[in-house]
Every structure is written in structure tokens, then in C-alpha cells.
mmCIF file of C-alpha atoms and ligand atoms in Angstrom:
data_model
loop_
_atom_site.group_PDB
_atom_site.id
_atom_site.type_symbol
_atom_site.label_atom_id
_atom_site.label_comp_id
_atom_site.label_asym_id
_atom_site.label_seq_id
_atom_site.Cartn_x
_atom_site.Cartn_y
_atom_site.Cartn_z
ATOM 1 C CA UNK K 1 12.257 -5.179 24.226
ATOM 2 C CA UNK K 2 9.933 -6.543 26.916
ATOM 3 C CA UNK K 3 10.248 -10.152 28.112
ATOM 4 C CA UNK K 4 6.715 -10.769 26.854
ATOM 5 C CA UNK K 5 7.589 -9.604 23.331
ATOM 6 C CA UNK K 6 10.783 -11.674 23.351
ATOM 7 C CA UNK K 7 8.765 -14.776 24.270
ATOM 8 C CA UNK K 8 6.203 -14.064 21.541
ATOM 9 C CA UNK K 9 8.931 -13.579 18.947
ATOM 10 C CA UNK K 10 10.560 -16.871 19.916
ATOM 11 C CA UNK K 11 7.265 -18.728 19.475
ATOM 12 C CA UNK K 12 6.601 -16.983 16.149
ATOM 13 C CA UNK K 13 10.071 -17.977 14.817
ATOM 14 C CA UNK K 14 9.573 -21.585 15.863
ATOM 15 C CA UNK K 15 6.168 -21.838 14.166
ATOM 16 C CA UNK K 16 7.466 -20.031 11.116
ATOM 17 C CA UNK K 17 10.159 -22.677 10.650
ATOM 18 C CA UNK K 18 7.807 -25.594 11.367
ATOM 19 C CA UNK K 19 5.291 -24.315 8.778
ATOM 20 C CA UNK K 20 7.763 -23.055 6.181
ATOM 21 C CA UNK K 21 6.091 -19.648 6.520
ATOM 22 C CA UNK K 22 7.184 -16.181 5.444
ATOM 23 C CA UNK K 23 6.041 -12.941 7.088
ATOM 24 C CA UNK K 24 5.417 -9.993 4.762
ATOM 25 C CA UNK K 25 4.727 -6.571 6.288
ATOM 26 C CA UNK K 26 3.684 -3.247 4.805
ATOM 27 C CA UNK K 27 5.659 -0.106 5.652
ATOM 28 C CA UNK K 28 2.748 1.212 7.784
ATOM 29 C CA UNK K 29 2.741 -1.755 10.158
ATOM 30 C CA UNK K 30 3.613 -1.395 13.829
ATOM 31 C CA UNK K 31 7.355 -1.317 14.485
ATOM 32 C CA UNK K 32 7.433 -4.628 16.353
ATOM 33 C CA UNK K 33 5.650 -6.313 13.428
ATOM 34 C CA UNK K 34 8.055 -4.808 10.878
ATOM 35 C CA UNK K 35 10.933 -6.098 12.991
ATOM 36 C CA UNK K 36 9.846 -9.751 12.765
ATOM 37 C CA UNK K 37 9.002 -9.623 9.050
ATOM 38 C CA UNK K 38 11.087 -11.322 6.360
ATOM 39 C CA UNK K 39 10.247 -8.489 3.992
ATOM 40 C CA UNK K 40 8.923 -4.967 4.646
ATOM 41 C CA UNK K 41 7.897 -2.822 1.701
ATOM 42 C CA UNK K 42 5.344 -1.038 -0.438
ATOM 43 C CA UNK K 43 2.450 -2.673 -2.292
ATOM 44 C CA UNK K 44 4.494 -3.392 -5.402
ATOM 45 C CA UNK K 45 7.449 -4.871 -3.497
ATOM 46 C CA UNK K 46 5.108 -6.999 -1.409
ATOM 47 C CA UNK K 47 3.323 -8.408 -4.459
ATOM 48 C CA UNK K 48 6.684 -9.190 -6.081
ATOM 49 C CA UNK K 49 7.813 -11.024 -2.925
ATOM 50 C CA UNK K 50 4.525 -12.939 -2.770
ATOM 51 C CA UNK K 51 4.959 -13.984 -6.413
ATOM 52 C CA UNK K 52 8.491 -15.337 -5.976
ATOM 53 C CA UNK K 53 8.529 -16.906 -2.502
ATOM 54 C CA UNK K 54 8.791 -20.676 -2.139
ATOM 55 C CA UNK K 55 7.246 -20.644 1.337
ATOM 56 C CA UNK K 56 4.109 -22.728 1.925
ATOM 57 C CA UNK K 57 2.451 -20.122 4.135
ATOM 58 C CA UNK K 58 2.365 -16.327 3.748
ATOM 59 C CA UNK K 59 1.428 -14.359 6.872
ATOM 60 C CA UNK K 60 0.410 -11.004 5.456
ATOM 61 C CA UNK K 61 0.754 -8.103 7.880
ATOM 62 C CA UNK K 62 -1.111 -5.412 6.019
ATOM 63 C CA UNK K 63 -4.689 -4.946 4.831
ATOM 64 C CA UNK K 64 -6.970 -7.384 3.056
ATOM 65 C CA UNK K 65 -6.443 -6.299 -0.575
ATOM 66 C CA UNK K 66 -2.707 -6.902 -0.129
ATOM 67 C CA UNK K 67 -3.295 -10.434 1.159
ATOM 68 C CA UNK K 68 -5.776 -11.019 -1.678
ATOM 69 C CA UNK K 69 -3.160 -9.925 -4.205
ATOM 70 C CA UNK K 70 -0.705 -12.385 -2.641
ATOM 71 C CA UNK K 71 -3.277 -15.172 -3.050
ATOM 72 C CA UNK K 72 -4.085 -14.096 -6.625
ATOM 73 C CA UNK K 73 -0.377 -14.496 -7.447
ATOM 74 C CA UNK K 74 0.266 -17.612 -5.334
ATOM 75 C CA UNK K 75 -2.934 -19.677 -5.060
ATOM 76 C CA UNK K 76 -1.025 -22.803 -4.031
ATOM 77 C CA UNK K 77 0.054 -21.075 -0.805
ATOM 78 C CA UNK K 78 -1.876 -20.605 2.402
ATOM 79 C CA UNK K 79 -2.291 -16.824 2.788
ATOM 80 C CA UNK K 80 -3.150 -15.639 6.301
ATOM 81 C CA UNK K 81 -4.337 -12.206 7.442
ATOM 82 C CA UNK K 82 -3.746 -11.952 11.210
ATOM 83 C CA UNK K 83 -6.728 -9.631 11.777
ATOM 84 C CA UNK K 84 -9.727 -10.259 9.551
ATOM 85 C CA UNK K 85 -10.982 -6.697 10.123
ATOM 86 C CA UNK K 86 -7.915 -5.137 8.524
ATOM 87 C CA UNK K 87 -9.548 -3.678 5.418
ATOM 88 C CA UNK K 88 -8.843 -0.613 3.286
ATOM 89 C CA UNK K 89 -11.724 1.880 3.242
ATOM 90 C CA UNK K 90 -10.595 3.218 -0.133
ATOM 91 C CA UNK K 91 -10.836 -0.256 -1.689
ATOM 92 C CA UNK K 92 -14.443 -0.469 -0.424
ATOM 93 C CA UNK K 93 -15.383 2.806 -2.149
ATOM 94 C CA UNK K 94 -16.046 1.164 -5.512
ATOM 95 C CA UNK K 95 -18.041 -2.002 -6.150
ATOM 96 C CA UNK K 96 -17.953 -4.125 -9.269
ATOM 97 C CA UNK K 97 -21.477 -2.846 -10.097
ATOM 98 C CA UNK K 98 -20.212 0.749 -9.897
ATOM 99 C CA UNK K 99 -17.362 -0.158 -12.217
ATOM 100 C CA UNK K 100 -19.681 -1.792 -14.785
ATOM 101 C CA UNK K 101 -21.724 1.421 -14.921
ATOM 102 C CA UNK K 102 -18.569 3.531 -15.337
ATOM 103 C CA UNK K 103 -17.375 1.271 -18.153
ATOM 104 C CA UNK K 104 -20.630 1.928 -19.987
ATOM 105 C CA UNK K 105 -20.132 5.644 -19.534
ATOM 106 C CA UNK K 106 -16.543 5.553 -20.878
ATOM 107 C CA UNK K 107 -16.665 2.738 -23.460
ATOM 108 C CA UNK K 108 -13.350 3.524 -25.210
ATOM 109 C CA UNK K 109 -11.315 3.884 -21.998
ATOM 110 C CA UNK K 110 -8.786 1.409 -20.636
ATOM 111 C CA UNK K 111 -9.536 0.639 -16.983
ATOM 112 C CA UNK K 112 -6.542 1.140 -14.684
ATOM 113 C CA UNK K 113 -7.205 -0.149 -11.232
ATOM 114 C CA UNK K 114 -5.136 0.896 -8.233
ATOM 115 C CA UNK K 115 -4.118 -2.254 -6.363
ATOM 116 C CA UNK K 116 -6.061 -0.863 -3.362
ATOM 117 C CA UNK K 117 -9.226 -2.517 -4.663
ATOM 118 C CA UNK K 118 -11.198 -5.732 -4.222
ATOM 119 C CA UNK K 119 -10.393 -8.808 -6.326
ATOM 120 C CA UNK K 120 -13.682 -8.645 -8.257
ATOM 121 C CA UNK K 121 -12.975 -5.025 -9.227
ATOM 122 C CA UNK K 122 -9.471 -6.037 -10.378
ATOM 123 C CA UNK K 123 -11.049 -8.835 -12.413
ATOM 124 C CA UNK K 124 -13.082 -6.287 -14.391
ATOM 125 C CA UNK K 125 -10.071 -4.011 -15.018
ATOM 126 C CA UNK K 126 -7.558 -4.018 -17.869
ATOM 127 C CA UNK K 127 -4.487 -3.535 -15.697
ATOM 128 C CA UNK K 128 -3.525 -2.824 -12.084
ATOM 129 C CA UNK K 129 -1.051 -0.276 -10.803
ATOM 130 C CA UNK K 130 0.468 0.711 -7.481
ATOM 131 C CA UNK K 131 1.506 4.153 -6.312
ATOM 132 C CA UNK K 132 5.070 3.423 -7.451
ATOM 133 C CA UNK K 133 4.229 2.650 -11.090
ATOM 134 C CA UNK K 134 0.871 4.360 -11.809
ATOM 135 C CA UNK K 135 2.286 6.881 -14.313
ATOM 136 C CA UNK K 136 4.334 4.201 -16.074
ATOM 137 C CA UNK K 137 1.333 1.866 -16.294
ATOM 138 C CA UNK K 138 -0.944 4.579 -17.732
ATOM 139 C CA UNK K 139 1.693 5.645 -20.271
ATOM 140 C CA UNK K 140 2.272 2.033 -21.334
ATOM 141 C CA UNK K 141 -1.295 1.714 -22.615
ATOM 142 C CA UNK K 142 -2.342 2.344 -26.195
ATOM 143 C CA UNK K 143 -5.767 3.771 -25.320
ATOM 144 C CA UNK K 144 -5.722 7.580 -25.311
ATOM 145 C CA UNK K 145 -8.364 7.678 -22.593
ATOM 146 C CA UNK K 146 -8.196 6.034 -19.163
ATOM 147 C CA UNK K 147 -10.759 5.219 -16.509
ATOM 148 C CA UNK K 148 -8.747 5.294 -13.273
ATOM 149 C CA UNK K 149 -10.251 3.704 -10.149
ATOM 150 C CA UNK K 150 -10.785 4.071 -7.203
ATOM 151 C CA UNK K 151 -8.428 6.861 -5.994
ATOM 152 C CA UNK K 152 -9.257 10.325 -7.375
ATOM 153 C CA UNK K 153 -6.154 11.908 -5.858
ATOM 154 C CA UNK K 154 -3.752 9.362 -7.346
ATOM 155 C CA UNK K 155 -5.676 9.769 -10.621
ATOM 156 C CA UNK K 156 -5.182 13.539 -10.510
ATOM 157 C CA UNK K 157 -1.482 13.099 -9.785
ATOM 158 C CA UNK K 158 -1.148 10.726 -12.765
ATOM 159 C CA UNK K 159 -3.085 13.194 -14.954
ATOM 160 C CA UNK K 160 -0.555 15.891 -14.050
ATOM 161 C CA UNK K 161 2.293 13.653 -15.312
ATOM 162 C CA UNK K 162 0.683 12.028 -18.355
ATOM 163 C CA UNK K 163 -0.679 13.299 -21.673
ATOM 164 C CA UNK K 164 -3.611 10.900 -21.552
ATOM 165 C CA UNK K 165 -7.125 11.941 -20.683
ATOM 166 C CA UNK K 166 -7.887 10.497 -17.238
ATOM 167 C CA UNK K 167 -11.455 9.992 -16.041
ATOM 168 C CA UNK K 168 -11.642 8.845 -12.447
ATOM 169 C CA UNK K 169 -13.807 7.432 -9.705
ATOM 170 C CA UNK K 170 -14.446 9.534 -6.618
ATOM 171 C CA UNK K 171 -12.587 7.381 -4.048
ATOM 172 C CA UNK K 172 -9.845 8.514 -1.688
ATOM 173 C CA UNK K 173 -7.789 7.438 1.292
ATOM 174 C CA UNK K 174 -9.248 8.882 4.507
ATOM 175 C CA UNK K 175 -5.811 8.740 6.168
ATOM 176 C CA UNK K 176 -3.974 10.737 3.490
ATOM 177 C CA UNK K 177 -6.918 13.150 3.205
ATOM 178 C CA UNK K 178 -6.057 14.284 6.741
ATOM 179 C CA UNK K 179 -2.831 15.831 5.470
ATOM 180 C CA UNK K 180 -3.654 19.449 4.566
ATOM 181 C CA UNK K 181 -1.719 22.028 2.529
ATOM 182 C CA UNK K 182 -1.551 24.280 5.584
ATOM 183 C CA UNK K 183 0.304 21.515 7.470
ATOM 184 C CA UNK K 184 3.024 21.546 4.809
ATOM 185 C CA UNK K 185 3.142 25.352 4.637
ATOM 186 C CA UNK K 186 3.541 25.560 8.430
ATOM 187 C CA UNK K 187 6.322 22.932 8.498
ATOM 188 C CA UNK K 188 8.167 24.618 5.638
ATOM 189 C CA UNK K 189 8.121 27.842 7.644
ATOM 190 C CA UNK K 190 9.387 26.076 10.775
ATOM 191 C CA UNK K 191 12.061 24.097 8.892
ATOM 192 C CA UNK K 192 13.123 26.120 5.846
ATOM 193 C CA UNK K 193 16.001 23.717 5.032
ATOM 194 C CA UNK K 194 13.750 20.675 4.938
ATOM 195 C CA UNK K 195 12.768 18.807 1.762
ATOM 196 C CA UNK K 196 9.151 17.657 1.461
ATOM 197 C CA UNK K 197 8.208 14.193 0.178
ATOM 198 C CA UNK K 198 4.581 13.042 0.059
ATOM 199 C CA UNK K 199 2.535 10.046 -1.071
ATOM 200 C CA UNK K 200 0.429 10.441 -4.252
ATOM 201 C CA UNK K 201 -2.710 9.540 -2.261
ATOM 202 C CA UNK K 202 -2.470 13.066 -0.821
ATOM 203 C CA UNK K 203 -4.701 15.749 -2.333
ATOM 204 C CA UNK K 204 -3.284 17.790 -5.265
ATOM 205 C CA UNK K 205 -3.012 20.908 -3.098
ATOM 206 C CA UNK K 206 -0.540 18.904 -0.959
ATOM 207 C CA UNK K 207 1.418 17.195 -3.769
ATOM 208 C CA UNK K 208 1.838 20.630 -5.421
ATOM 209 C CA UNK K 209 3.849 21.770 -2.382
ATOM 210 C CA UNK K 210 6.191 18.755 -2.334
ATOM 211 C CA UNK K 211 9.711 18.325 -3.680
ATOM 212 C CA UNK K 212 8.907 14.701 -4.495
ATOM 213 C CA UNK K 213 5.806 12.487 -4.740
ATOM 214 C CA UNK K 214 6.553 8.827 -4.072
ATOM 215 C CA UNK K 215 5.157 5.474 -2.940
ATOM 216 C CA UNK K 216 6.187 4.406 0.563
ATOM 217 C CA UNK K 217 9.134 2.512 -0.950
ATOM 218 C CA UNK K 218 10.002 5.592 -3.029
ATOM 219 C CA UNK K 219 9.886 7.778 0.090
ATOM 220 C CA UNK K 220 12.460 5.453 1.716
ATOM 221 C CA UNK K 221 14.687 5.753 -1.359
ATOM 222 C CA UNK K 222 14.261 9.542 -1.460
ATOM 223 C CA UNK K 223 15.234 9.804 2.225
ATOM 224 C CA UNK K 224 18.347 7.706 1.638
ATOM 225 C CA UNK K 225 19.492 9.572 -1.467
ATOM 226 C CA UNK K 226 18.719 13.222 -0.694
ATOM 227 C CA UNK K 227 21.432 15.527 0.644
ATOM 228 C CA UNK K 228 18.844 17.214 2.867
ATOM 229 C CA UNK K 229 19.247 16.529 6.575
ATOM 230 C CA UNK K 230 15.634 17.405 7.420
ATOM 231 C CA UNK K 231 12.664 15.841 5.643
ATOM 232 C CA UNK K 232 8.932 16.484 5.961
ATOM 233 C CA UNK K 233 7.030 13.259 5.239
ATOM 234 C CA UNK K 234 3.444 13.354 4.004
ATOM 235 C CA UNK K 235 2.112 9.863 4.488
ATOM 236 C CA UNK K 236 0.866 7.479 7.192
ATOM 237 C CA UNK K 237 3.057 8.082 10.215
ATOM 238 C CA UNK K 238 4.055 4.398 10.582
ATOM 239 C CA UNK K 239 6.631 4.936 7.843
ATOM 240 C CA UNK K 240 8.628 7.358 9.994
ATOM 241 C CA UNK K 241 9.974 4.630 12.222
ATOM 242 C CA UNK K 242 11.639 2.873 9.286
ATOM 243 C CA UNK K 243 12.921 6.193 7.917
ATOM 244 C CA UNK K 244 14.498 7.104 11.269
ATOM 245 C CA UNK K 245 15.979 3.635 11.717
ATOM 246 C CA UNK K 246 17.553 3.617 8.231
ATOM 247 C CA UNK K 247 18.744 7.249 8.364
ATOM 248 C CA UNK K 248 19.908 7.982 11.919
ATOM 249 C CA UNK K 249 21.728 11.144 10.769
ATOM 250 C CA UNK K 250 18.563 12.749 9.359
ATOM 251 C CA UNK K 251 15.540 14.367 11.026
ATOM 252 C CA UNK K 252 12.020 13.468 9.886
ATOM 253 C CA UNK K 253 8.863 15.483 10.542
ATOM 254 C CA UNK K 254 5.419 13.946 9.959
ATOM 255 C CA UNK K 255 3.292 16.285 7.804
ATOM 256 C CA UNK K 256 0.409 15.485 10.143
ATOM 257 C CA UNK K 257 0.188 13.381 13.297
ATOM 258 C CA UNK K 258 -3.433 12.736 12.325
ATOM 259 C CA UNK K 259 -2.345 10.592 9.358
ATOM 260 C CA UNK K 260 -2.851 7.214 11.020
ATOM 261 C CA UNK K 261 -4.418 4.226 9.233
ATOM 262 C CA UNK K 262 -6.266 2.379 12.039
ATOM 263 C CA UNK K 263 -6.573 -0.781 9.948
ATOM 264 C CA UNK K 264 -2.831 -0.999 9.424
ATOM 265 C CA UNK K 265 -2.404 -0.895 13.208
ATOM 266 C CA UNK K 266 -4.722 -3.836 13.931
ATOM 267 C CA UNK K 267 -1.948 -6.396 13.460
ATOM 268 C CA UNK K 268 0.307 -7.043 16.462
ATOM 269 C CA UNK K 269 2.670 -9.779 17.629
ATOM 270 C CA UNK K 270 -0.051 -11.713 19.469
ATOM 271 C CA UNK K 271 -2.204 -11.834 16.330
ATOM 272 C CA UNK K 272 0.730 -12.944 14.163
ATOM 273 C CA UNK K 273 1.378 -15.801 16.596
ATOM 274 C CA UNK K 274 -2.306 -16.670 16.717
ATOM 275 C CA UNK K 275 -2.463 -16.664 12.898
ATOM 276 C CA UNK K 276 0.385 -19.201 12.741
ATOM 277 C CA UNK K 277 -1.030 -21.340 15.546
ATOM 278 C CA UNK K 278 -4.589 -21.514 14.226
ATOM 279 C CA UNK K 279 -3.857 -21.044 10.489
ATOM 280 C CA UNK K 280 -6.205 -18.114 10.347
ATOM 281 C CA UNK K 281 -7.634 -15.965 8.777
ATOM 282 C CA UNK K 282 -7.399 -17.711 5.435
ATOM 283 C CA UNK K 283 -7.605 -15.343 2.454
ATOM 284 C CA UNK K 284 -8.888 -16.809 -0.816
ATOM 285 C CA UNK K 285 -10.514 -15.546 -3.977
ATOM 286 C CA UNK K 286 -12.990 -17.574 -6.083
ATOM 287 C CA UNK K 287 -11.040 -19.146 -8.957
ATOM 288 C CA UNK K 288 -12.976 -17.498 -11.819
ATOM 289 C CA UNK K 289 -12.338 -14.057 -10.291
ATOM 290 C CA UNK K 290 -8.725 -14.900 -9.418
ATOM 291 C CA UNK K 291 -7.859 -15.858 -12.992
ATOM 292 C CA UNK K 292 -9.175 -12.565 -14.374
ATOM 293 C CA UNK K 293 -7.664 -10.483 -11.568
ATOM 294 C CA UNK K 294 -4.331 -12.270 -12.105
ATOM 295 C CA UNK K 295 -4.277 -11.062 -15.681
ATOM 296 C CA UNK K 296 -4.568 -7.409 -14.517
ATOM 297 C CA UNK K 297 -1.913 -7.906 -11.784
ATOM 298 C CA UNK K 298 0.496 -9.787 -14.095
ATOM 299 C CA UNK K 299 0.213 -7.117 -16.776
ATOM 300 C CA UNK K 300 1.277 -4.584 -14.155
ATOM 301 C CA UNK K 301 4.177 -6.716 -12.918
ATOM 302 C CA UNK K 302 5.408 -7.266 -16.493
ATOM 303 C CA UNK K 303 5.795 -3.529 -17.149
ATOM 304 C CA UNK K 304 7.356 -2.596 -13.789
HETATM 305 P P1 13P R 401 2.367 1.981 -1.086
HETATM 306 O O1 13P R 401 2.207 1.019 -2.210
HETATM 307 O O2 13P R 401 2.980 3.276 -1.495
HETATM 308 O O3 13P R 401 3.093 1.364 0.060
HETATM 309 O O4 13P R 401 0.909 2.409 -0.584
HETATM 310 C C1 13P R 401 -0.006 1.541 -0.007
HETATM 311 C C2 13P R 401 -1.067 2.242 0.696
HETATM 312 O O5 13P R 401 -2.018 1.677 1.128
HETATM 313 C C3 13P R 401 -0.918 3.662 0.824
HETATM 314 O O6 13P R 401 -1.946 4.184 1.549
HETATM 315 FE FE1 SF4 R 402 -6.168 2.143 2.613
HETATM 316 FE FE2 SF4 R 402 -5.318 4.604 3.161
HETATM 317 FE FE3 SF4 R 402 -4.953 2.682 4.954
HETATM 318 FE FE4 SF4 R 402 -3.532 2.730 2.669
HETATM 319 S S1 SF4 R 402 -3.453 4.196 4.351
HETATM 320 S S2 SF4 R 402 -4.538 0.958 3.597
HETATM 321 S S3 SF4 R 402 -5.093 3.508 1.246
HETATM 322 S S4 SF4 R 402 -6.910 3.493 4.223
#
């Protein structure tokens, strides 16, 4: 570790204590940010941590919808996003107006909203889900027909596992869309002993080639539990650092080096320090929207 980083980390720890703050980081964050976090995990784990913490301040090292979800669950806390430009392009692919039109088109459908969405879209949905519980959430509903938003690839994965009829919005993750079936085929040829685990945001042609389809937290569990010594990983490449750190006896191959989420990389140690020093950038949701979005998030958490 450089002397500069060590000095930054010392200042971050001091401010964290003074402000009774907690640092939450997503699995795709830079390594140095993951290392200073109190909790590193997937979207579901992060929302559970945000709901139960007794800290006064949450510094959210991730993208904006994650920080919004933390605020929705813990409105009495100060939720800070170190870089205000850290958004999720998939979440921006559906607006609340789009959703209202879709609801008119599918009047009998229950709306299942991937947590990668804006708070006002959550507020108009029946229930949220994350990549780790999407199938369970869909199957828990009484409605035989579902309107799944905004990720068409996650929707198609859920449809392959559920008996319900799934209608879906045409959104997708530009980072996972960079992972192509030919990447997996090539790696399987190069490493015939390897197991393949991919994220359900990948296209169906990719998930069809995998041994397992998991959230980022599920990929970590798969890596820990499998007997395989070589593992091809189809998700954002930031996860590989954690996988290698937790499983030093195993070899991990990224399905594609192009699978980088630029927004997840915007947060660094300097910005975490700055966030704590200046109490910025404050993430809030208007109360009327928060209350309705909370209902959709809480329903999800209750059936985890
Ligand atoms: P996870 O909930 O699996 O960590 O996914 C979050 C995400 O943004 C994936 O692109
Ligand atoms: Fe959004 Fe994809 Fe980045 Fe996840 S990896 S935050 S879904 S753009």
C-alpha cells in the first residue's frame, strides 16, 4: 500500500468514528474501496445491512439506486454517495411514465421491479427483487402474469425458471451485454476443467452455457463451495479481486475483460474521504415516493 493511501485510510477511519458512519461497498467497487468498507456485498446484502445498521451516516460506495434504496429503508440516516455521477444506465432505461403505459397494456399483471431502478419506478411497482431472489419473488406472487422491469435479460432468465407468464421491458445492462457466448465457448475450450458461473444480467445465450447463474454474492458462494479449481466468471470484472482473495487456491478467468462498469469505478479513497469531510453527496427521496417505494422493497425483504 502506498504512503498516500495509508494516510487517506487513516483520515477516513478517524472521520468514520467521529461521525458514527458505516461504509457499504458493492462487490464491483475498486479493491482499495472494498478494503476499507464495513460490509461488501450484492444488492440484497447491502440493502439488508442498510436496514439494520445503527450508524448515523451511511457512505454508499456503489451506484445511485443502491444509495436510494438505503435511504428508502433508513430515512433517519444521512446517506452519502461519494460521486454524484455514479448512476446505473439500466435503471435510467425506464421512466415512471413508461411504466404507467406498460401497466395499462398489462392490466392483470403484478409489477416486479428489479432493484436497479429509480425510486419513483419502485413506488409504482408491486414488489422489488434483486438478482439473488428474482425467481423466488416472482414465484411468491399470486398473479399468474408478471410485468418485469427494467432488465429483459434477467426477465428471460426468470421466465426460464418459473411457470408464470413474464412480460418485460426492453432494458439491459450495457456492461453484462459485453459478455458474448463466443467468449464462454473460447474459454471452455482453453480450460476444459473449468466451471462457468455467470450473472443473470447476461444474455440468455450466455446463461445457457453456464454451470450456474448467480448474483454477485451467489458467485462468491459458488466459488467457495465448488470442487472445481478453475472458474470462468461472467460478470463485471471487479468481482474477481474478491474471488481471488477469498480463494487463493483457485484460478479465476474473466469471461470478458470488456465487462467493466465505469460508474462503479468512479468511487475512490479520495472521494470517500471528501464525502465524510463535506457530508456530500446527500441522497434523499421525496417522502411520498419513499413510502410507496418502501412498501415494494419491504415486501421483497420479507420473502427473502
Ligand atoms: P448484484 O445484486 O448481483 O450484486 O448485482 C448488482 C448489479 O448492479 C449487477 O450489475
Ligand atoms: Fe448498472 Fe450494469 Fe453497472 Fe450493475 S454493472 S450498476 S446493472 S450498469
